Amino acid sequence: MMKAEQLLRERRGKRNQLIVFLAFLAALTVWSAIGTNFTPGALWGGIGDGAGFLFVDLMPPDTAELPGLIGPALDTIYMSFVAMVIGALVASVLSIFAAATTSPHPVFQVGMRAFSAMLRNVPVIIWTILLVASFGLGKLVGTLSLIIVSIGMLVRCFAESLEEIDLGQVEALRSVGASYWQVITQAVLPQFLPSLIGWALFNLEVNVRASTIVGMVGGGGLGFTIQSGLKLFQYKEVSMAVLLVLAIVLATEFLTNRIRERII
Amino acid sequence: MTLLRVEDLKKVYADGTAALNGIDLTVEAGEFIVVIGPSGAGKSTLLRCLNRMVQPTSGKVLFQGTDTTGVSKRKLREIRRSMGMIFQGFNLVERLSVLANVLHGRLGYMSAWRGALGLFAKPDVEEATRLLQRVGLGEQLHKRADELSGGQQQRVGIARALAQKPQLILADEPIASLDPASSEIVMNSLYTFCKEDGIACLCNLHQVDVAKKYATRIIGIYKGTKVFDGTPEQLTDEMIDYIYNQHNDKASDQSEADGRLARALKKETA
Ligand SMILES: Nc1ncnc2c1ncn2[C@@H]1O[C@H](COP(=O)(O)OP(=O)(O)O)[C@@H](O)[C@H]1O
Ligand SMILES: [Mg+2]
C-alpha cells in the first residue's frame, strides 16, 4: 500500500513539473523575441528584400561560368570524400577506446569521449579559421578541418553503435582464450561493420554540406568560389555555384541511400 | 589425477549479491557432471568462475594443479583454451560463416596478430571442416551462422568447443533455448563427443530428467551452496524437492502489492 501511494504522489509531481516547464518555455520565447527585436513585421520586410536579391540579382544563373566551376566542384567532392575516409579510419580505432563495451580501461573511455567532444563541438568554421592562420588558404586546410570534425562526430556515433553489440559473441571469443585484439576483429568488427558503413556515409553527406562553409572562410572548393563571387558582385556566377552545391548534396544523398539499402 | 578441484569458492557481485557461498567440488577426467538448481542459484556464476569469465571473490580453482584465480593474462589464455564453453544463447558470431565460427576455437593457440587477421593455418581449417562433418553440418560450412536453426547453431557451438582440444567443457544450459527434438540431438552430441574424446564436462541444466539420463554425477546448487553431490540414483524425489521447491512467501506478498498498485493507477488516470 505504501508503495502505491508513493507512486501516485510521484505522478502528480510529474504533472506539476510539466506545467512549470511549459510556462517557462513561453516566458523564454517572449524574452528572446524582445531581446532580438523580433516582430512578425520585421520578418515580412526581410522577406521582401531577400526575394529581391534572390530573383533579381541572382537570376538567372550564368551557365557560361559552368566550365570554370567544375574544378572547384570536384575539389568540394574530393575534400568531403577524403575527410570521410580518413575520419572513419581514425574514428574506428579511437571509438574502440571510447565505447564501454570495448574500452580496455574506463580511463581511456572518459579521455576519448572528452577529446572527441572537443573536436566535434568547436564549429568547423572555427577550425578552418584557425588552420588558415597557420597553413594559409586552400584545399588542404579545408580537408583538414573536415577531417577534424568528422573524427569528432564519428567517434561518438561509432562508440554508440559499439555499445549496442551483442556481448554474448564477445564472451564466447574471450572464453576460447582469444586476446583483446582478436576479440575486437573477430567478434566486434563483424557486428560493427554495417553501422560503421552507415555512419560513414552519413558523415559524407554532412561533409559535403559543411565543405561550402569551410570554403567560404578559405578552405577551397565551391564555397571559396561563392565567397569570392559575392565580394566581386558576380552574383550570376554565385547562383550557378550554389546550384552546383545543391546538385552535389542531392547526388550524394541519393548515392548514399542506394548504398545503404544494399548493405542493410 | 583430479582434473579440476574447487575449494571454498565464493563470489559476491559488485552490487552485493552473494552468488556463491563457498563451493567445494572436484572433477575427474572423463566425468559428465550435470549441475542442477533453480534459476538464480548460482550455476552460471559457478561455471564462469572456473574459466574466470567472472573473477571469484575468494577460494581456489585448481585446474590440472594450477590455481587459476591469480594467473597472468598469458597463462589465463592457455587455461581458457583448455576449457571449451557452450552457451544457452549459442553465442556464435552471427555475421560470419559457420566454418569461421569453428575456427575461432583455435584462436587461443594462435599468435595474437595471425588470429586478429583471421589467418588460420591449413591444418586448422581441415580440422574444423572435419569437426563440422562430425556434428552433421558438413554441408553448411559456408553459410552465415545466423542462417542455421537453433539446434544447428548449438552444434556449431559444440564444434567450436571441440576445436579447442579441451580437457573440460563447460556447458551453461545448452538446451534451454531449444525444442525437445533439437535438445535431444544436442545433448546426445555433447555427451558422445565428450565420451569419445575423453573430455570431462560440467553441464548446467534445469531439466532433472535430462540430467538423470546423461550424468555420471549430479551436483545440486541452492542459493549459492552445494546441497547435493552424488550419482543419479542417489538423487531421490525428496532431494529434488529440497533443491527446487522452496516456496518463497515474500514473492506472493509482492505480487499482491503490485496488483493493488495497478488498480490504484487505473483509478488515477480514469
Ligand atoms: N553480473 C551480475 N551482477 C550482479 N548480480 C548478478 C550478476 N550475475 C548474476 N547475478 C546474481 O547472482 C545470482 C546467481 O546468478 P546465476 O549464476 O546467473 O544463477 P543461475 O545460473 O543458477 O540461474 C542471482 O541472484 C543473480 O541475480
Ligand atoms: Mg544461468
XYZ file of C-alpha atoms and ligand atoms in Angstrom:
562
model
C 0.000 0.000 0.000
C 2.830 2.354 0.921
C 4.417 1.771 -2.462
C 1.214 2.539 -4.382
C 0.679 5.859 -2.631
C 4.232 6.855 -3.278
C 3.759 6.221 -6.987
C 0.566 8.263 -7.104
C 2.366 11.152 -5.467
C 5.184 10.872 -7.991
C 2.661 11.047 -10.829
C 1.054 14.231 -9.567
C 4.535 15.679 -9.105
C 5.361 14.914 -12.732
C 2.252 16.748 -13.946
C 3.109 19.864 -11.958
C 6.621 19.747 -13.342
C 5.215 19.741 -16.882
C 3.068 22.827 -16.235
C 6.022 24.724 -14.801
C 8.138 23.702 -17.763
C 5.582 24.936 -20.335
C 5.198 28.276 -18.535
C 8.972 28.639 -18.505
C 9.134 27.897 -22.243
C 6.515 30.569 -23.017
C 8.359 33.165 -20.918
C 11.654 32.310 -22.615
C 10.112 32.776 -26.069
C 8.740 36.224 -25.269
C 12.004 37.291 -23.666
C 14.143 36.190 -26.645
C 11.750 37.903 -29.084
C 12.163 41.179 -27.213
C 15.910 40.696 -26.882
C 16.370 40.184 -30.639
C 13.835 42.836 -31.723
C 11.904 40.121 -33.448
C 8.499 41.106 -34.767
C 6.401 39.448 -37.483
C 6.582 42.805 -39.323
C 10.382 42.741 -39.454
C 10.211 39.219 -40.828
C 7.856 40.379 -43.578
C 10.101 43.270 -44.597
C 13.135 40.980 -44.643
C 11.354 38.572 -46.922
C 10.793 41.423 -49.405
C 14.484 42.378 -49.516
C 15.584 38.759 -49.671
C 13.225 37.975 -52.508
C 14.560 40.962 -54.453
C 18.128 39.738 -54.069
C 17.149 36.178 -54.892
C 15.067 36.869 -58.008
C 16.676 39.990 -59.462
C 20.388 39.963 -58.569
C 20.989 36.213 -58.555
C 18.832 35.300 -61.554
C 19.425 33.800 -63.958
C 22.431 31.615 -63.053
C 25.217 32.145 -65.555
C 25.710 28.795 -67.282
C 28.674 30.182 -69.198
C 30.597 30.048 -65.888
C 29.975 26.309 -65.574
C 33.274 25.080 -67.071
C 35.221 27.237 -64.630
C 33.227 25.826 -61.728
C 33.913 22.157 -62.480
C 37.348 22.345 -60.840
C 36.096 23.804 -57.538
C 33.123 21.400 -57.587
C 35.463 18.422 -57.877
C 37.553 19.889 -55.055
C 34.452 20.005 -52.855
C 33.765 16.347 -53.586
C 37.386 15.279 -53.021
C 37.618 17.171 -49.747
C 34.422 15.643 -48.394
C 35.334 12.148 -49.510
C 38.916 12.201 -48.264
C 37.743 13.623 -44.925
C 35.177 10.834 -44.645
C 37.675 8.045 -45.407
C 40.413 9.332 -43.111
C 37.877 10.345 -40.464
C 36.254 6.905 -40.480
C 39.594 5.086 -40.300
C 40.855 7.139 -37.379
C 37.490 7.167 -35.595
C 37.018 3.407 -35.867
C 40.191 2.891 -33.830
C 39.512 5.720 -31.375
C 35.891 4.690 -30.808
C 37.031 1.266 -29.598
C 38.630 3.088 -26.684
C 35.574 5.297 -26.190
C 32.893 2.566 -26.002
C 32.110 0.961 -22.642
C 31.861 -2.483 -24.242
C 35.285 -2.456 -25.909
C 37.412 0.016 -23.948
C 40.426 -1.634 -22.308
C 40.013 0.684 -19.314
C 37.441 3.280 -18.166
C 40.176 5.939 -18.163
C 40.551 5.643 -21.955
C 36.809 5.860 -22.266
C 36.491 9.173 -20.438
C 39.567 10.627 -22.114
C 38.484 9.665 -25.614
C 34.960 10.962 -25.110
C 36.266 14.324 -23.928
C 38.746 14.519 -26.817
C 36.146 13.741 -29.474
C 33.663 16.149 -27.877
C 36.244 18.897 -28.241
C 36.850 18.106 -31.931
C 33.155 17.990 -32.645
C 31.885 20.900 -30.569
C 34.259 23.510 -31.920
C 32.380 24.501 -35.114
C 34.039 23.561 -38.372
C 34.255 27.227 -39.383
C 36.425 27.961 -36.335
C 38.746 25.042 -37.142
C 39.142 26.402 -40.666
C 39.874 29.937 -39.489
C 42.459 28.598 -37.044
C 44.060 26.387 -39.685
C 44.060 29.109 -42.340
C 46.023 31.224 -39.911
C 48.751 28.592 -39.720
C 48.664 26.908 -43.170
C 47.235 29.618 -45.443
C 44.277 29.340 -47.813
C 43.450 26.215 -49.791
C 42.039 22.762 -50.123
C 44.464 21.259 -47.619
C 43.092 23.425 -44.837
C 39.510 22.669 -45.855
C 40.198 18.947 -45.865
C 41.977 19.093 -42.506
C 39.079 20.895 -40.833
C 36.603 18.438 -42.280
C 38.752 15.536 -41.048
C 38.793 17.006 -37.553
C 35.025 17.361 -37.250
C 34.453 14.023 -38.995
C 36.571 12.295 -36.359
C 34.681 14.136 -33.637
C 31.305 13.105 -34.959
C 32.204 9.551 -35.950
C 33.900 8.642 -32.662
C 30.646 9.403 -30.923
C 28.402 7.600 -33.443
C 30.727 4.601 -33.672
C 31.023 4.356 -29.894
C 27.258 4.314 -29.546
C 26.980 1.513 -32.099
C 29.753 -0.395 -30.352
C 27.835 -0.171 -27.107
C 24.880 -1.924 -28.729
C 26.717 -5.026 -29.942
C 25.774 -8.486 -28.659
C 28.135 -9.185 -25.787
C 27.385 -12.907 -25.917
C 29.551 -13.151 -29.028
C 32.319 -11.274 -27.253
C 32.011 -13.548 -24.238
C 32.294 -16.618 -26.460
C 35.552 -15.437 -28.016
C 37.035 -14.452 -24.677
C 36.174 -17.936 -23.410
C 38.201 -19.675 -26.142
C 41.280 -17.780 -24.981
C 41.288 -15.067 -27.644
C 43.375 -11.965 -26.979
C 41.957 -8.448 -26.801
C 42.572 -7.562 -30.453
C 41.439 -10.989 -31.614
C 38.126 -10.385 -29.879
C 37.877 -6.937 -31.474
C 38.475 -8.122 -35.035
C 36.724 -11.492 -34.870
C 33.678 -10.772 -32.687
C 33.210 -6.997 -32.528
C 34.088 -5.946 -36.072
C 31.660 -8.264 -37.897
C 28.802 -6.871 -35.813
C 30.007 -3.296 -36.097
C 30.733 -3.141 -39.839
C 27.195 -2.354 -41.086
C 26.783 0.588 -38.714
C 30.335 1.732 -39.440
C 29.493 1.995 -43.144
C 26.115 3.584 -42.433
C 27.598 6.314 -40.249
C 30.487 6.933 -42.650
C 28.025 7.535 -45.493
C 26.032 9.907 -43.337
C 29.282 11.671 -42.498
C 29.952 12.081 -46.226
C 26.644 13.944 -46.609
C 27.452 16.161 -43.643
C 30.903 16.881 -45.098
C 29.526 17.884 -48.488
C 27.261 20.439 -46.817
C 29.935 21.661 -44.419
C 32.517 21.985 -47.180
C 30.685 25.034 -48.521
C 31.040 26.871 -45.224
C 34.628 25.708 -44.922
C 35.320 27.033 -48.417
C 33.844 30.434 -47.636
C 36.439 31.109 -44.952
C 39.314 29.993 -47.138
C 39.157 26.214 -47.289
C 38.886 25.883 -51.101
C 36.215 24.287 -53.280
C 32.881 25.795 -54.292
C 32.477 27.677 -51.028
C 35.581 29.700 -51.850
C 34.201 30.470 -55.314
C 30.909 31.624 -53.806
C 32.661 33.868 -51.297
C 34.920 35.449 -53.966
C 31.952 35.929 -56.290
C 29.975 37.727 -53.574
C 32.872 40.088 -52.916
C 33.150 40.930 -56.626
C 29.369 41.246 -57.077
C 29.461 38.341 -59.580
C 26.004 37.249 -58.444
C 25.127 35.221 -61.553
C 28.259 33.156 -61.076
C 27.463 32.771 -57.374
C 23.999 31.419 -58.116
C 25.462 28.929 -60.580
C 27.854 27.739 -57.849
C 25.005 27.484 -55.346
C 23.063 25.352 -57.807
C 26.094 23.094 -58.159
C 26.347 22.725 -54.375
C 22.719 21.747 -54.302
C 23.257 19.220 -57.086
C 26.231 17.681 -55.288
C 24.352 17.457 -51.979
C 21.352 15.811 -53.631
C 23.521 13.420 -55.648
C 25.418 12.405 -52.501
C 22.201 11.787 -50.614
C 20.843 9.726 -53.486
C 24.019 7.658 -53.782
C 24.469 7.052 -50.062
C 20.844 5.977 -49.749
C 21.335 3.470 -52.545
C 24.465 2.058 -50.926
C 22.771 1.905 -47.546
C 19.857 -0.072 -48.986
C 22.313 -2.526 -50.453
C 24.149 -3.278 -47.204
C 21.341 -3.178 -44.675
C 44.782 -37.246 -11.465
C 41.993 -34.874 -10.495
C 41.349 -32.543 -13.433
C 39.684 -29.751 -11.502
C 39.429 -29.039 -7.799
C 37.342 -26.162 -6.488
C 37.872 -25.123 -2.875
C 35.629 -22.804 -0.884
C 34.714 -20.755 -3.943
C 32.858 -17.542 -3.181
C 31.506 -14.839 -5.417
C 29.942 -11.575 -4.317
C 28.980 -9.318 -7.241
C 29.698 -5.589 -7.191
C 26.077 -4.856 -6.229
C 26.432 -7.028 -3.130
C 24.657 -10.133 -4.458
C 26.253 -13.209 -2.900
C 26.003 -15.668 -5.794
C 28.314 -18.399 -4.418
C 28.781 -19.054 -0.718
C 31.751 -21.415 -0.591
C 31.545 -24.230 -3.127
C 33.782 -27.304 -2.998
C 33.855 -29.806 -5.817
C 36.147 -31.985 -7.875
C 36.029 -33.129 -11.469
C 37.904 -36.248 -12.578
C 38.968 -36.772 -16.179
C 36.120 -38.142 -18.306
C 33.286 -37.354 -15.906
C 30.000 -35.938 -17.239
C 28.673 -33.886 -14.368
C 25.321 -32.148 -14.505
C 24.715 -29.164 -12.233
C 21.075 -28.606 -11.329
C 19.326 -25.974 -9.257
C 16.602 -23.334 -9.523
C 17.184 -20.208 -11.556
C 19.326 -17.723 -9.659
C 21.008 -20.496 -7.645
C 24.446 -19.586 -8.974
C 25.014 -22.220 -11.664
C 26.138 -19.796 -14.358
C 28.319 -17.924 -11.913
C 29.981 -21.185 -10.854
C 30.850 -22.124 -14.436
C 32.157 -18.651 -15.217
C 34.362 -18.598 -12.141
C 36.091 -21.726 -13.458
C 37.394 -20.083 -16.658
C 37.480 -16.691 -14.955
C 34.941 -15.027 -17.186
C 33.823 -13.968 -13.722
C 36.557 -13.146 -11.195
C 35.905 -15.144 -7.996
C 35.874 -13.175 -4.752
C 37.770 -15.864 -2.836
C 38.585 -19.546 -2.894
C 40.668 -21.715 -5.165
C 40.148 -23.145 -8.614
C 42.870 -25.711 -9.289
C 42.876 -26.763 -12.932
C 45.424 -29.512 -13.645
C 47.146 -28.432 -10.457
C 47.371 -24.686 -11.284
C 45.360 -22.193 -9.253
C 43.654 -20.154 -11.958
C 42.364 -17.371 -9.733
C 45.561 -15.314 -9.805
C 47.354 -16.276 -13.021
C 48.753 -13.824 -15.576
C 46.869 -12.839 -18.727
C 49.028 -15.081 -20.873
C 48.512 -18.117 -18.645
C 44.800 -17.354 -18.452
C 44.534 -17.614 -22.246
C 46.154 -21.064 -22.020
C 43.731 -22.141 -19.315
C 40.719 -20.838 -21.211
C 41.679 -22.627 -24.402
C 41.784 -25.903 -22.441
C 38.179 -25.362 -21.334
C 35.511 -25.195 -24.037
C 32.394 -23.226 -23.231
C 28.882 -23.722 -24.606
C 26.161 -21.157 -24.070
C 22.399 -21.093 -23.758
C 22.222 -18.430 -26.497
C 24.823 -20.248 -28.673
C 26.858 -17.010 -28.925
C 28.053 -17.576 -32.464
C 29.376 -14.585 -34.382
C 26.242 -14.396 -36.486
C 27.530 -12.499 -39.471
C 30.475 -14.860 -40.010
C 30.429 -18.263 -41.677
C 29.855 -21.477 -39.806
C 33.436 -22.504 -40.593
C 34.868 -19.227 -39.258
C 32.963 -19.775 -36.019
C 34.503 -23.208 -35.534
C 37.943 -21.828 -36.391
C 37.506 -19.363 -33.522
C 38.146 -22.340 -31.288
C 41.786 -22.176 -32.464
C 42.357 -18.511 -31.540
C 43.813 -19.375 -28.149
C 46.615 -21.282 -29.903
C 47.482 -18.623 -32.473
C 49.776 -15.629 -32.333
C 47.820 -12.502 -31.468
C 48.137 -10.893 -34.907
C 47.544 -14.005 -37.024
C 44.387 -14.624 -35.035
C 43.306 -10.998 -35.265
C 43.679 -11.079 -39.061
C 41.891 -14.424 -39.263
C 44.881 -16.148 -40.921
C 44.024 -19.683 -39.903
C 46.524 -22.427 -40.763
C 45.552 -25.115 -43.273
C 45.530 -27.965 -40.717
C 43.173 -25.896 -38.550
C 40.791 -25.368 -41.451
C 40.877 -29.097 -42.257
C 40.241 -29.995 -38.629
C 37.360 -27.512 -38.380
C 35.825 -28.991 -41.532
C 36.121 -32.492 -40.067
C 34.508 -31.352 -36.820
C 31.580 -29.853 -38.705
C 31.110 -33.116 -40.557
C 31.213 -34.881 -37.213
C 28.371 -32.763 -35.797
C 26.410 -33.355 -39.015
C 26.855 -29.913 -40.572
C 29.349 -30.760 -43.320
C 27.026 -29.204 -45.903
C 26.630 -25.870 -44.101
C 30.301 -24.835 -43.939
C 29.958 -21.571 -45.826
C 26.528 -20.497 -44.654
C 26.268 -17.499 -42.391
C 25.875 -18.684 -38.804
C 22.539 -16.926 -38.291
C 21.025 -18.796 -41.241
C 21.079 -22.024 -39.215
C 18.338 -23.250 -36.892
C 18.858 -23.069 -33.131
C 19.778 -26.719 -32.839
C 22.262 -26.435 -35.704
C 23.796 -23.326 -34.178
C 24.323 -25.130 -30.912
C 26.067 -27.951 -32.771
C 28.387 -25.336 -34.262
C 28.934 -24.185 -30.683
C 29.924 -27.720 -29.754
C 32.271 -27.940 -32.754
C 33.872 -24.634 -31.724
C 34.483 -26.027 -28.238
C 35.893 -29.273 -29.643
C 38.225 -27.283 -31.921
C 39.912 -26.058 -28.760
C 41.027 -29.660 -27.995
C 39.879 -29.032 -24.428
C 40.254 -31.187 -21.323
C 36.994 -29.826 -19.941
C 33.788 -28.448 -21.448
C 31.610 -26.011 -19.517
C 28.063 -26.041 -20.868
C 25.691 -23.419 -19.471
C 22.118 -24.587 -20.119
C 22.953 -25.757 -23.656
C 19.381 -26.821 -24.453
C 17.317 -24.199 -22.625
C 16.531 -22.321 -25.863
C 15.790 -25.410 -27.964
C 12.747 -27.507 -28.839
C 12.635 -31.087 -27.496
C 13.829 -32.716 -30.737
C 16.840 -30.408 -31.119
C 17.555 -30.717 -27.399
C 17.842 -34.456 -27.756
C 20.255 -34.169 -30.696
C 22.390 -31.553 -28.940
C 22.614 -33.457 -25.647
C 23.406 -36.697 -27.485
C 26.164 -34.992 -29.492
C 27.645 -33.293 -26.462
C 27.622 -36.493 -24.441
C 29.005 -38.687 -27.229
C 31.827 -36.362 -28.253
C 32.928 -35.815 -24.679
C 32.985 -39.560 -24.162
C 34.805 -40.307 -27.443
C 37.438 -37.629 -26.935
C 37.841 -38.228 -23.199
C 36.716 -34.706 -22.326
C 35.200 -34.040 -18.918
C 32.039 -31.958 -18.902
C 30.273 -29.738 -16.399
C 26.792 -29.065 -17.728
C 24.173 -26.781 -16.180
C 20.639 -27.998 -16.779
C 17.283 -27.357 -15.296
C 15.551 -30.476 -16.601
C 16.080 -33.146 -13.953
C 15.055 -35.984 -16.282
C 17.702 -34.975 -18.808
C 20.240 -34.673 -16.008
C 19.487 -38.203 -14.828
C 19.734 -39.570 -18.358
C 23.258 -38.358 -19.115
C 25.030 -37.570 -15.859
C 27.714 -39.761 -14.347
C 27.345 -37.482 -11.328
C 24.892 -34.755 -10.343
C 25.582 -31.654 -8.290
C 22.689 -29.686 -6.797
C 23.050 -26.000 -6.016
C 20.650 -23.903 -3.969
C 21.242 -20.231 -3.180
C 24.965 -20.408 -3.846
C 25.550 -23.518 -1.747
C 26.139 -27.081 -2.873
C 23.306 -29.141 -1.392
C 23.781 -32.377 -3.315
C 26.698 -34.252 -4.878
C 26.111 -37.837 -5.897
C 25.111 -40.368 -8.532
C 21.828 -40.041 -10.459
C 20.483 -42.977 -8.411
C 21.142 -41.105 -5.172
C 19.114 -38.123 -6.375
C 15.802 -39.039 -4.754
C 12.497 -37.261 -5.279
C 12.758 -35.760 -1.798
C 16.158 -34.387 -2.729
C 14.810 -32.857 -5.946
C 12.021 -31.304 -3.914
C 14.535 -29.907 -1.471
C 16.618 -28.336 -4.264
C 13.725 -26.847 -6.222
C 10.531 -26.380 -4.290
C 11.488 -23.964 -1.571
C 8.452 -21.695 -1.607
C 9.180 -18.075 -1.169
C 6.439 -16.295 0.797
C 7.814 -12.867 0.037
C 7.160 -13.413 -3.669
C 3.400 -13.824 -3.223
C 3.304 -10.731 -0.992
C 4.980 -8.779 -3.738
C 2.544 -9.820 -6.475
C -0.395 -8.846 -4.286
C 1.116 -5.427 -3.680
C 1.674 -4.993 -7.419
C -1.984 -5.786 -8.090
C -3.085 -3.089 -5.650
C -0.744 -0.639 -7.305
C -2.139 -1.383 -10.775
C -5.706 -0.802 -9.572
C -4.765 2.463 -7.888
C -3.048 3.778 -11.018
C -6.100 2.917 -13.113
C -8.320 4.975 -10.831
C -5.940 7.900 -11.033
C -5.941 8.047 -14.842
C -9.701 7.427 -15.199
N 26.676 -9.563 -13.238
C 25.931 -9.722 -12.124
N 25.833 -8.713 -11.238
C 25.097 -8.847 -10.130
N 24.423 -9.956 -9.796
C 24.476 -10.998 -10.623
C 25.232 -10.940 -11.846
N 25.113 -12.126 -12.482
C 24.310 -12.882 -11.704
N 23.929 -12.219 -10.594
C 23.089 -12.728 -9.490
O 23.753 -13.827 -8.928
C 22.820 -14.859 -8.587
C 23.203 -16.128 -9.291
O 23.005 -15.945 -10.700
P 23.362 -17.080 -11.768
O 24.731 -17.551 -11.522
O 23.073 -16.498 -13.103
O 22.310 -18.215 -11.416
P 21.749 -19.388 -12.319
O 22.650 -19.572 -13.491
O 21.732 -20.584 -11.422
O 20.369 -19.004 -12.727
C 21.465 -14.322 -8.969
O 20.875 -13.774 -7.820
C 21.764 -13.257 -9.971
O 20.779 -12.257 -9.933
Mg 22.177 -19.389 -15.539
